XYZ file of C-alpha atoms in Angstrom:
486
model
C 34.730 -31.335 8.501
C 31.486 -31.878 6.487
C 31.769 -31.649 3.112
C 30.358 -32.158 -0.292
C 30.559 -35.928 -1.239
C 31.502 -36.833 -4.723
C 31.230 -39.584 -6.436
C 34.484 -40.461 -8.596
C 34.309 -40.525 -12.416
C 37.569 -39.102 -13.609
C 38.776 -37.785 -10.134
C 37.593 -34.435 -10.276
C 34.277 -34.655 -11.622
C 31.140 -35.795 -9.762
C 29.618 -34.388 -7.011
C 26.900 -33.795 -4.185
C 23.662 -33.564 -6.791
C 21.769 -30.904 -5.975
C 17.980 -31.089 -4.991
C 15.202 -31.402 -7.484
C 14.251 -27.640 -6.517
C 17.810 -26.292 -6.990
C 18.536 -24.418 -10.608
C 21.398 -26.178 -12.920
C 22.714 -23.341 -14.874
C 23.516 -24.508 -17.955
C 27.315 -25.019 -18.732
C 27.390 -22.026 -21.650
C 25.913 -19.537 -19.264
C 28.300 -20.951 -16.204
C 31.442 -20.652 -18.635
C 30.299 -16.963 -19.374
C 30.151 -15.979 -15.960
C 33.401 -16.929 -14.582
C 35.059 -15.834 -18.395
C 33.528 -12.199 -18.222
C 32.703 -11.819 -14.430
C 29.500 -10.798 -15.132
C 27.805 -8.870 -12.366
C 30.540 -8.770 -10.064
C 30.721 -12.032 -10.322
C 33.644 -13.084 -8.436
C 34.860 -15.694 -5.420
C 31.051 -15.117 -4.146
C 29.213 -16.183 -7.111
C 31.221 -19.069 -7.787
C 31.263 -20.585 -4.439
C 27.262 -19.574 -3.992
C 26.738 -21.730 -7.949
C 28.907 -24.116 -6.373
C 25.966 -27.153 -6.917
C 26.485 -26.098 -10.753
C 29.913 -26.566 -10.734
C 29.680 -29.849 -9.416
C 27.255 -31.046 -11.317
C 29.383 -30.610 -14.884
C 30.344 -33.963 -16.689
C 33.478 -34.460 -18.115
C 31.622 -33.586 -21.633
C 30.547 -30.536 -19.843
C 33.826 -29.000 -18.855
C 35.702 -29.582 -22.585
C 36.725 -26.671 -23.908
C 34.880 -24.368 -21.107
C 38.085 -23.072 -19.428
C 35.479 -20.551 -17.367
C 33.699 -23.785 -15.837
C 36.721 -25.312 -15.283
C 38.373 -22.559 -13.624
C 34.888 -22.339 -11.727
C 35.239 -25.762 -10.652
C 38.826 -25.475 -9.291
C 38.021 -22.651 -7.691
C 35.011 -24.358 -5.634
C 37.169 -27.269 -4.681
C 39.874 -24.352 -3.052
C 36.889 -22.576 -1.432
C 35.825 -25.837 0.124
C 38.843 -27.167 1.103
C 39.164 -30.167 -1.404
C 42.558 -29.191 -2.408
C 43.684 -32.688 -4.259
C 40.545 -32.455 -6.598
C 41.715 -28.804 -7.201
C 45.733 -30.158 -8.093
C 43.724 -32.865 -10.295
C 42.462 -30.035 -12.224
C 45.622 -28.502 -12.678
C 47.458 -31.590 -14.010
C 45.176 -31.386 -17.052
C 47.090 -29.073 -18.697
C 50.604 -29.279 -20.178
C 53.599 -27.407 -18.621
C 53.292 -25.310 -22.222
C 50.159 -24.039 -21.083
C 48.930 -21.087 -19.578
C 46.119 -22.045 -17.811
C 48.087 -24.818 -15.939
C 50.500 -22.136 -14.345
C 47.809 -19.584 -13.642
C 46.089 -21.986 -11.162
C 49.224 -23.052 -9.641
C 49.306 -19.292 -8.831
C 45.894 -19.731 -6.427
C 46.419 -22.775 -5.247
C 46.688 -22.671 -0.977
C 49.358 -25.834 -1.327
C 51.677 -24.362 -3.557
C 55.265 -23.657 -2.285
C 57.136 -21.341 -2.938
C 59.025 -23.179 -5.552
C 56.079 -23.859 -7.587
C 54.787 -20.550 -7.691
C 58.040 -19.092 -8.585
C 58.393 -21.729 -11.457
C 54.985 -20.683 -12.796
C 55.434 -17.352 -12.488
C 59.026 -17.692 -14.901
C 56.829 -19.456 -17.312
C 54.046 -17.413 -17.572
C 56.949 -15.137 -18.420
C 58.367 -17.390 -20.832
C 54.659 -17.699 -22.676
C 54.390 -13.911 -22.766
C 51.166 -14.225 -20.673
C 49.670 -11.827 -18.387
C 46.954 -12.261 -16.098
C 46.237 -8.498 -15.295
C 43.715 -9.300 -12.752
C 43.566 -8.735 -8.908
C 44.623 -12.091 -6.802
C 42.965 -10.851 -3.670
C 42.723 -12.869 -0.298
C 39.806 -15.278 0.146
C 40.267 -15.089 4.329
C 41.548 -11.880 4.830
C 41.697 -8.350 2.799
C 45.225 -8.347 1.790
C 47.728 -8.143 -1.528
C 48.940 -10.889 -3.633
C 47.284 -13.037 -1.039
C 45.154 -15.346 -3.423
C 43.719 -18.246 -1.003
C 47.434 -18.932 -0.463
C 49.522 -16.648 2.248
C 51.968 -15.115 0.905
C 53.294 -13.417 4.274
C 56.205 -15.511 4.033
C 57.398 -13.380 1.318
C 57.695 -10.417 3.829
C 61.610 -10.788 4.674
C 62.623 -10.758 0.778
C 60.372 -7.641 -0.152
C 62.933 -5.212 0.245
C 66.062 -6.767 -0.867
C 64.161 -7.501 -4.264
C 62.212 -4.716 -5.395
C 62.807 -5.120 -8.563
C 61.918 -8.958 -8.769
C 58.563 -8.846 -7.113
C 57.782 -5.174 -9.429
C 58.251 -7.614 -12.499
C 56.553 -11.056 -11.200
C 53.495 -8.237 -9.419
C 52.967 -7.105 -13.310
C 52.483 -10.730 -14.345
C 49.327 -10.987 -11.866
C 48.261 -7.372 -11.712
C 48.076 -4.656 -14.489
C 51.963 -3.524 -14.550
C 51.362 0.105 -14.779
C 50.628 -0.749 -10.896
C 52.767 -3.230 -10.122
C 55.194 -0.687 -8.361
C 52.436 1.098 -6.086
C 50.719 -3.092 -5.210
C 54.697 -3.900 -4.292
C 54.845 -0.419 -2.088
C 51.524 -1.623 -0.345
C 52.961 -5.211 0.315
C 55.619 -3.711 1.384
C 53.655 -1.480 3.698
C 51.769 -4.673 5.131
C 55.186 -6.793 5.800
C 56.287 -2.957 7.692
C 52.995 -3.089 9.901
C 53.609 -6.567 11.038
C 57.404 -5.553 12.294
C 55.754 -2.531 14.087
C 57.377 0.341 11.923
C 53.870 1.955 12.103
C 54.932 5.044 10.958
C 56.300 3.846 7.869
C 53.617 1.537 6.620
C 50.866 4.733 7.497
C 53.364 6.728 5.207
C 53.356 4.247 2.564
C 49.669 3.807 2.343
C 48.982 7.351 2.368
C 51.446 7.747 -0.739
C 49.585 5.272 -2.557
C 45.906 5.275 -1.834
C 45.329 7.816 -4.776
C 46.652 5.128 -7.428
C 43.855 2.724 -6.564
C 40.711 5.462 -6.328
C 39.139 5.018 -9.471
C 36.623 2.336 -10.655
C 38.642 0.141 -12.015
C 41.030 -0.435 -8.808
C 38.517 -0.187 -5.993
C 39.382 -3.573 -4.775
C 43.074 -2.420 -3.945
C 41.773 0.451 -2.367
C 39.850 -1.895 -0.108
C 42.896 -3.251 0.926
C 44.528 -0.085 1.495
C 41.889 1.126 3.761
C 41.947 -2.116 5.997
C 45.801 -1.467 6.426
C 45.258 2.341 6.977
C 42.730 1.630 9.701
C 44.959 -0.734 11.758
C 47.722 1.770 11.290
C 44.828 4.298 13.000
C 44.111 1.762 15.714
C 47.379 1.028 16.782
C 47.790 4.811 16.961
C 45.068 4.842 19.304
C 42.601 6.731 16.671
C 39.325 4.412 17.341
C 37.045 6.981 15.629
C 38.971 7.360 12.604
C 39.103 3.922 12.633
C 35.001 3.702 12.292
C 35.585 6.484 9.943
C 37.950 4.066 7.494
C 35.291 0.904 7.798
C 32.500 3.383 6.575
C 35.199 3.997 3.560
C 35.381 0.850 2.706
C 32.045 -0.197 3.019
C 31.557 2.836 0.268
C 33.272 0.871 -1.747
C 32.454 -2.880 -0.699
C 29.241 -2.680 -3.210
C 30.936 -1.100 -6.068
C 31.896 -3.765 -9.244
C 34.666 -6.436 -7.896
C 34.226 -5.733 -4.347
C 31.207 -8.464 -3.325
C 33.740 -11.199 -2.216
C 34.399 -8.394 0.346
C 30.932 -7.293 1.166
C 29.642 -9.910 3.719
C 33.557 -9.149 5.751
C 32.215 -5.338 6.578
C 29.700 -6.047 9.327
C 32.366 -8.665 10.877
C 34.893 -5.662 10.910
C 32.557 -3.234 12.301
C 32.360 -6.344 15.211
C 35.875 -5.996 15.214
C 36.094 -2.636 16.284
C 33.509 -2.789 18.792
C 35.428 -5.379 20.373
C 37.792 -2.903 21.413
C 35.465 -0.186 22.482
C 33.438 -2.072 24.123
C 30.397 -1.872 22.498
C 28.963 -5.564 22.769
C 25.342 -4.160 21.555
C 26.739 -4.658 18.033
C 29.318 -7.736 18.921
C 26.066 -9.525 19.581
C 23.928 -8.070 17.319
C 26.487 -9.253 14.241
C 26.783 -12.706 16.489
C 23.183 -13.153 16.084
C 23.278 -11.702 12.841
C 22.699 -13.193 8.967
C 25.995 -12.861 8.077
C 27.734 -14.744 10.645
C 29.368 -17.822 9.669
C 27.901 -20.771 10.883
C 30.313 -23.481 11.749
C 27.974 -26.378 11.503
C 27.399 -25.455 7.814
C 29.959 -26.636 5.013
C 33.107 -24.475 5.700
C 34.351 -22.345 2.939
C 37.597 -20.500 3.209
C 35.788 -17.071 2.225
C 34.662 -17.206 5.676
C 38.036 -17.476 7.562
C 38.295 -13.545 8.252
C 34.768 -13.694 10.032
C 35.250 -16.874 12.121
C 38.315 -15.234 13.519
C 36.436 -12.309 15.018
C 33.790 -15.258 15.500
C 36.188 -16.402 17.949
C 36.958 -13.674 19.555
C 32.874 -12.656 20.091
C 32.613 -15.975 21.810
C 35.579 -15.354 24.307
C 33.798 -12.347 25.701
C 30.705 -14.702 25.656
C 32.900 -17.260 27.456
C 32.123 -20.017 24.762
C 34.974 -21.455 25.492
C 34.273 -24.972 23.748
C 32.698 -23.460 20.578
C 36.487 -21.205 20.169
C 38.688 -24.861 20.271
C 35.801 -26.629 18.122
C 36.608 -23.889 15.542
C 40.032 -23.807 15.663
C 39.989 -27.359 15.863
C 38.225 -27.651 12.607
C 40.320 -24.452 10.711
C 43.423 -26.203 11.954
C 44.140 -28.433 9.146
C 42.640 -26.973 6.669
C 45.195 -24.131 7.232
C 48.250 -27.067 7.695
C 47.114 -27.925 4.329
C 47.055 -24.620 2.517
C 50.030 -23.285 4.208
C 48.289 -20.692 5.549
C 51.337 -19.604 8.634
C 49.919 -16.052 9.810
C 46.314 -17.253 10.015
C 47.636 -20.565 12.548
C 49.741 -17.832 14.240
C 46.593 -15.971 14.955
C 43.936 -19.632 15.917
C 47.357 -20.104 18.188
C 46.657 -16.726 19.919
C 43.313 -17.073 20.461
C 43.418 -20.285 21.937
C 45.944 -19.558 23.962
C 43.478 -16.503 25.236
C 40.654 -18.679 24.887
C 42.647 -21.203 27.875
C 44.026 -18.865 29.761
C 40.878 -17.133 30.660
C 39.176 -20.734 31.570
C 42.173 -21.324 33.846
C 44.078 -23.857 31.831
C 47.587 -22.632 32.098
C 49.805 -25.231 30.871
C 47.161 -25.199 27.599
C 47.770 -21.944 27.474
C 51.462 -21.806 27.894
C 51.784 -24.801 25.068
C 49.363 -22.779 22.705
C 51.396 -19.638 23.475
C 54.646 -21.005 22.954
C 53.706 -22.131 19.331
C 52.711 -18.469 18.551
C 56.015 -16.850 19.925
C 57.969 -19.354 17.786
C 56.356 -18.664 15.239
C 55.521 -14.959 15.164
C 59.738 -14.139 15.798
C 60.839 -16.508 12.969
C 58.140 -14.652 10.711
C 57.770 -11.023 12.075
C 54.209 -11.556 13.034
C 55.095 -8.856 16.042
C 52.124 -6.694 15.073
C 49.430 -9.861 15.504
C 50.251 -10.526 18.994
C 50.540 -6.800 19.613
C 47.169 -5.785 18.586
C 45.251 -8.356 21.033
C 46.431 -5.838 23.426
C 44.482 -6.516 27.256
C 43.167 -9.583 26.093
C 46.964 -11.395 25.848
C 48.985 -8.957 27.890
C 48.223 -11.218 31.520
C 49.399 -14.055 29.446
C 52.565 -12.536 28.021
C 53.345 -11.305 31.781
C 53.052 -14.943 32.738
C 54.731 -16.401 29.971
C 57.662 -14.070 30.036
C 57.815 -14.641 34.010
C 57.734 -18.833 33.645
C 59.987 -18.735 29.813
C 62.448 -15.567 31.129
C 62.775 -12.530 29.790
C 64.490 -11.554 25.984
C 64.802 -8.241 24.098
C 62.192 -9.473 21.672
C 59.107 -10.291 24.626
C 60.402 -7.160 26.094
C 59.612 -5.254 23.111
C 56.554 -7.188 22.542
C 55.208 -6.537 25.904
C 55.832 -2.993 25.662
C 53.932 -2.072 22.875
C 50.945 -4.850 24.113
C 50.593 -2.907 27.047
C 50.504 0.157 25.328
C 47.656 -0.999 23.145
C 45.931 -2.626 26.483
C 46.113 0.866 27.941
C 44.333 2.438 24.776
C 41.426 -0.107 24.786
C 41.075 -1.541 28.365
C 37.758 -3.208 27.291
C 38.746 -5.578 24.577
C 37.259 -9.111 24.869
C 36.448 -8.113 28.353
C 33.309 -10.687 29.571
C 29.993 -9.469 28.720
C 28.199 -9.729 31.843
C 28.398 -11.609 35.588
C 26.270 -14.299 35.883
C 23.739 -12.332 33.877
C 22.601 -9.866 35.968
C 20.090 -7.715 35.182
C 20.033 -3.716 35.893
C 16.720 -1.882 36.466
C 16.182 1.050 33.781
C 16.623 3.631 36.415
C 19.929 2.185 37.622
C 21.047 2.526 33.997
C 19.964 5.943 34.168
C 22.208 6.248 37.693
C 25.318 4.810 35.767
C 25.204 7.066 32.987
C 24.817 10.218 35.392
C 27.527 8.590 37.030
C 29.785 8.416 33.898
C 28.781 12.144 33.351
C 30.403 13.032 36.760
C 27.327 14.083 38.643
C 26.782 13.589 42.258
C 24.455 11.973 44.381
C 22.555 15.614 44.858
C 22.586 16.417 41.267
C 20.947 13.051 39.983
C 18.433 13.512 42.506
C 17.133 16.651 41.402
C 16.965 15.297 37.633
C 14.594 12.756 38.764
C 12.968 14.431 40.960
C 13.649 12.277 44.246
C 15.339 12.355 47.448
C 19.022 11.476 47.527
C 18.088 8.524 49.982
C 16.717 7.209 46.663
C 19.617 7.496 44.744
C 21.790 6.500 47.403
C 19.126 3.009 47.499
C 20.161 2.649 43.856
C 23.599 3.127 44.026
C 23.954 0.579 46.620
C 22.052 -1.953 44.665
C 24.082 -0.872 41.393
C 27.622 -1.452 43.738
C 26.738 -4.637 44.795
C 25.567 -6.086 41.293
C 28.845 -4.678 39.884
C 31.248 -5.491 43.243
C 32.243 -2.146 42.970
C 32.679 0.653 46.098
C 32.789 3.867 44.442
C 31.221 5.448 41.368
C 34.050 5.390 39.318
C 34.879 1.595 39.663
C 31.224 0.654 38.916
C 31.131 3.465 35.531
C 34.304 1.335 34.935
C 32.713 -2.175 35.475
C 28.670 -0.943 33.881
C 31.254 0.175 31.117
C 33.291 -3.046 30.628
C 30.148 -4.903 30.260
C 28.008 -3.316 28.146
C 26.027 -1.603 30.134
C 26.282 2.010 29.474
């Protein structure tokens, strides 16, 4: 992984100097930014001044806890996660700051956040702001994951209301638990229950001041409407939340919209978007210095180069997320790299690579309830899970599993289906043909739209079967369909 170089003064200062044209805000003006996130300045703005950060001298960051909360924050953004525990040890176990940044910090266990958590208790000290995810829109997610918390949500209700009011304003803290809570029931499949949940609670978080939660309600109400098979009101929820993606507190969520929209597409099989985001602005690029804001959109990165079969560029990804995520303990996000490459193999014929990959995400997904992640991949792991469950044997748990896969497969038959064959190219009139086609029409009936004999069409339907190795016009609508065509 390519990353800024540094140059070691007191082991966290020092660091790739910017160019002579590049701005150095002053320190006063960085502390004052971070201090009273001006502008929606949030995870965005700090990791896009990130050359400021790194330029501060230890003279600099005295007494600037804004810059030096900037500062740790860049080194968790870019992966450096000793230089951000450096920062940390600065401050005294009696301080407040020290305990707060343990909070964020991807290599904490569970141990140390509990342990700052009772003394930020003990110090009367509230942080009453929203710890949202840097990779993926979720709760109490910081850049850490805290899905490992799912199995004790409901047997301590009380616990997690207090240590949520700690991190969140505590007149919420009971609707933020109800939405973790609805997030741990997606994952174990009780759909129902999580849609309930969210429904309950989505009117605590519309208004200004809690628009980011809402964000993250939306995202979990959609996948509750996907796995429902309710694609439109699924588009329906991502125009929602990009409503509300602009709004104050929302920009570290902005640039994740257009990757969601992808997303969706994906399952529809609309690959006029899935490559117009892949070509897009916005996409990460993966030869550029990784941050970990960008983890939700390589994902679906990963997924637009399966249908693209890119098979390299997925492992070269994964290969480079991999230990960044070992490091930052990041278990549902490996769980999910897992289950692409294990797609990613299968579909370029490398079984045993496949099986291997696979057999790290069943592992883990049972231990941790992850049922919901392998679920949702639907017809793009369901030939896999047949063959896995045929070569491992069968349980009540892959049973289950490959029940509700298949039931999503059946809903979206299209998902990360390949693009094209050998890149063949259709005439505009025998797009014309297919979408007739589609519509039902016969032979006769296209013929008199276009005002030519049925000979003709029946010329065009031929060349349309054999480009699509189809025999009758519902297999090649099925086929023009599954590639983009129509």
């Amino acid at each position: 992984m390519r990353r800024l170089k540094t140059t070691n003064t007191s082991g966290l200062i020092g660091a790739k100097q910017p160019e002579a044209e590049e701005r150095i805000i002053p320190p006063d003006e960085l502390d004052e930014r971070v201090v009273n996130f001006l502008d929606g300045y949030y995870l965005i703005g700090v990791w896009k001044d990130r050359k400021s950060f790194y330029a501060l001298s230890e003279e600099e960051l005295k007494g600037r806890l804004g810059c030096i909360s900037g500062l740790f924050l860049c080194y968790i953004m870019d992966g450096e996660l000793d230089k951000a525990w450096d920062i940390i040890r600065r401050f005294g176990e009696d301080e407040w700051m020290r305990h707060t940044l343990i909070l964020v910090h991807p290599g904490a266990t569970m141990r140390q956040i509990s342990d700052a958590l009772d003394r930020l208790k003990k110090l009367n000290f509230h942080i009453n702001t929203v710890v949202l995810s840097a990779g993926r829109p979720s709760v109490l997610n910081g850049v850490a994951d805290f899905t490992r918390l799912g199995p004790f949500l409901e047997r301590n209700r009380e616990r997690f209301i207090e240590d949520i009011g700690y991190m969140y304003t505590p007149s919420l803290a009971p609707a933020i638990y109800e939405l973790c809570l609805a997030e741990w029931y997606y994952q174990q499949n009780r759909v129902a229950e999580a849609g309930a949940i969210v429904d309950q609670i989505m009117p605590e978080f519309d208004n200004d001041a809690q628009r980011r939660l809402l964000f993250v309600a939306l995202y979990l109400k959609a996948k509750v409407e996907f796995s429902s098979n309710k694609i439109s009101d699924v588009l329906g929820y991502i125009k929602s939340v990009r409503k509300y993606a602009h709004d104050e507190g929302e920009q570290e969520f902005s640039y994740n919209i257009d990757a969601t929209e992808a997303y969706a597409a994906l399952f529809d099989g609309k690959y006029d978007i899935v490559s117009g985001w892949l070509g897009g602005k916005d996409t990460p690029d993966e030869f550029a210095d990784f941050c970990m804001l960008d983890l939700y959109r390589y994902m679906i990165k990963m997924r637009c180069y399966i249908v693209n079969k890119r098979f390299m560029a997925v492992i070269a990804i994964a290969e480079r997320l991999r230990p960044l995520l070992k490091e930052g303990n990041r278990l549902m996000d490996l769980c999910e790299l897992d289950l692409l490459l294990s797609i990613c193999y299968f579909r370029a014929e490398e079984i045993e690579l496949a099986l291997v990959a696979f057999d790290r995400v069943i592992k883990t997904a049972r231990r941790r309830g992850y049922f919901r992640l392998i679920a949702d991949e639907g017809a793009a792991i369901m030939p896999l899970l047949v063959h896995y469950i045929k070569t491992k044997g069968e349980t009540p748990w892959l049973l289950s599993l490959a029940e509700s896969t298949r039931d999503i497969a059946a809903s979206y038959p299209l998902y990360l289906m390949p693009i094209n064959k050998g890149g063949t190219i259709f005439s505009k009139m025998e797009v014309s043909v297919l979408k007739f086609l589609e519509q039902g029409k016969n032979k006769e009936e296209i013929a008199d739209y276009f005002f030519v004999s049925v000979n003709t069409v029946k010329f065009h339907m031929k060349n349309i079967y054999t480009k699509l190795e189809a025999s009758t016009p519902q297999q090649a609508v099925w086929e023009a369909r599954r590639m983009g065509i129509i």
